[in-house]
Amino acid sequence: MNDGALSFDRVTVRYGDRVALRDVSMRAPPGEVVALAGPNGSGKSTLLRASVGLEPHEDGAIDLGGERLQGLSLRARARRVAWMPQEEPPGDNLLVPDYVRYGRYPHLAAFVPPTPRDGVAVENALRLSGADDLRDRYLWELSGGERQRVRFARVLAQEAPIVLLDEPTAHLDIGHQLDLLERVRSIAHEHRTAVVVALHDLNLAARFADRIVVLHRGRVAADGVPRAILSPRLLSDVWGIASELRYDAQSRLPYLIPRIADVPPTAPSPGGPVRPRVHVLAGGGSGVELIRRLVDSDYSVSAGALPLFDSDCALTEELRIPTAVEVPFAPISAETRSRVRAFLEESEAVVVGAFPVGPTNLANLEELRGFARPGTVLLLAQAGPGPWDFTGGRATEIRSELLRRGATEIRTVDQVLAELASRLPRG
Amino acid sequence: MAPKAGGGRADAGPAPGGRRTLSLGAAVALLVAGLVLLVVLSTSIGPEPLPWEATLAIVLHQLSGGRLAPTPCPGVAANQCTIWVEIVWDARLPDLILAVVVGAALGLSGAGLQGVFRNPLADPYLLGLSAGAALGASAVYTFGLDPAGRAFVLPAFAFVGGLVPGSIIYLAARSGRSSPQTLLLTGVALNAIAAAILATFLLYNPVANLSVNFWLLGGLEYASWSNEGLVIPLVLVIGLVLVLRAQEINLLQLGPDVAQSLGSDPRRLTRQVVLLTTVVTAAAVAFAGIIGFVGLVSPHVVRRLVGVDYRRVIALSALVGGGFLVIAWDIAQVVIPSVVIPVGIPTAFFGAIFFLYLLYRRAGRTPRGGPV
């Protein structure tokens, strides 16, 4: 039965004494992009090479479209599986369509000139790979990104139901990476091609692959949809890297952010200069730039109270800034208020952003009014321009009172930093 | 406009790459016409120079059985004309046709070897194939193995002799040691070994020494129509087989792994091509001694003319190789007045200069650059 799938059943490949693949079972069905991820030397390339018969395997079985690899002639294999290696000799002097036409070799009958069918396949391949505009060029003239598209076209011209790509994005900039992988994905889905693509970037794999197979020291360490297998645990087990799992707000796809060392950035550097404490009252995104700039300028920042999932809150979580967090759309609880009070008492300066004040977050301003430590620098963002007070005038009232008590009104983040620099001596 | 399916860029014209290429048909027609003209005109060159109008007329006269150019040498005494006809038709033309065939054999070999070893400096002489074949053939002279002087014995021994370096180079390439440097140094070593044994052979039988020495340097003087009856079909058949394998040689330029993934068997291909080139090189060496650099130079000239498709490179290298050797023959006739030097001397002189040019031009540019 030719179902067009690539399947490995308990395959072992050895290079001399070294085991390159051990007991690997996996399957790439038609219409799916399977990403092969893993650190360098984990066996990704070996798996792909074994699939085209370039590495003999000792145990297990490799099937191409339901038939044993070893039972197929080289030409029959080439009609079932196309392979794009990481590196290829430059092939300097070829015109692009001549190079792409080499992909038709397994379909050519001996001593018979190519048929119109071969020409159509080459045309389709040039179009699908985005190499259409390169048809008048020589290989040696191409940039890295163009070259990769042309190599991809050569693989597509083979019209094999299984396509294997070994690190196709390795030398590409981010734009070319995304373009190439987007094409790979749509070809797999629209042409019912089984695609296996080796990628060392797990996040890129999660974004483009329907399934990810993670190899570690020649074994399958994980196999599943990106959402199911991406975890800090996986990254630390396989790559030895600490990371955090996040979700992209737009695509809802998971991604991992590597951490170089697990130290909270706000911890005082021992022996370094004392970092002035600044508390930020913001919300709804008004504090994003402010908080970043303060952290960059080496202030010890705290924030809150902020509702969970607020964009300011996401930032403070990312930067590990101590934050008083409140449940969204609920009034600030007594417990949170006491955290805010504690932050205010420890701070040498308080900066209030331009955010809308309603019944749920009015307590922030109330805490600020009740807090009357002399010597604390108090900076208030200019109100407005649109309506901001949704408390029937109580917020405006507090604001005026704070200004009367010596708070400074500021307009820009630069002003905040200048004000703080002049009024909070370091030492 | 729908682009042509397959067939290469026959009508490429000036490409954006900046290189003009000829169509295969035009290139073949041009080269064949040039080669015929070159051969016919060359019959006027030699220790006894003849007017080229006369030699042209003699060739036409002989070819047409007297119907064309009924008086081939007007204004010349009849007995003198008979001598001229003998010089042109029986002495020089067989030599020149052997030059074309041997040059074609070496051109084919060079193109095939450069293709399968993906090495622009491959050449049957530089890799030691010619020396091995010469060793095999000289065994026949030295030990008097063929008293009857049969035409096929010499090439057969040459072939056996050529198989030894051929196998060594094939094995070196298969084990991944096929960098240009390694292959060339292997050739240097094989040439040295063959030279050592050959010197011993020559001292073993000093009587054979003088004629063997002359033959080794590339003597076409042993040409006879019976020898050519053997070597011409051989070169044609092997040339055809190589051209039919050329598409696989093209694939091999993408690397053996990619070639295999496209359904070709690179090892089998390399074995076959090394075997076939050993056969034609052996035939060339058996009849014309060691003639170096024709196999190196011809494919480079062809790539300049028609690009890198090995179907063209192999076919046209045969023609260019033939032409190269005819020109070398012409030079060999006139370098020393009234003395004909072996044709291997001018080919070595000019071929080695070209080799140095390739070596240093390659060293001076980036590996990605233009044509090799």
Coordinates of N, CA and C in Angstrom, one line a residue, chain B residues 6 12 74 86 89 92 131 150 191 219 250 327:
Chain B
G6 N 13.2 20.7 -20.8 CA 14.5 19.9 -21.0 C 15.4 20.5 -22.0
A12 N 21.0 29.7 -25.6 CA 21.2 30.6 -24.5 C 21.7 32.0 -24.9
P74 N 49.3 20.5 -60.7 CA 49.6 21.0 -62.0 C 51.0 21.7 -62.0
E86 N 52.2 10.1 -52.5 CA 52.6 9.1 -51.5 C 52.8 9.8 -50.2
W89 N 49.2 11.1 -48.9 CA 48.2 10.1 -48.7 C 48.6 8.9 -47.9
R92 N 51.6 11.2 -44.5 CA 51.1 12.2 -43.5 C 49.7 12.0 -43.1
A131 N 51.1 6.4 -18.0 CA 52.3 5.8 -17.6 C 52.1 4.3 -17.4
R150 N 50.8 -8.4 -33.9 CA 49.3 -8.3 -34.1 C 48.8 -6.9 -33.5
N191 N 53.2 7.9 -11.4 CA 54.1 8.2 -12.5 C 55.6 7.9 -12.2
G219 N 55.2 9.2 -30.5 CA 55.4 9.1 -31.9 C 54.1 8.6 -32.6
N250 N 26.8 14.8 -14.8 CA 26.2 16.1 -14.4 C 25.7 16.0 -12.9
I327 N 47.5 20.2 -34.2 CA 48.3 21.4 -34.2 C 49.7 21.1 -33.6

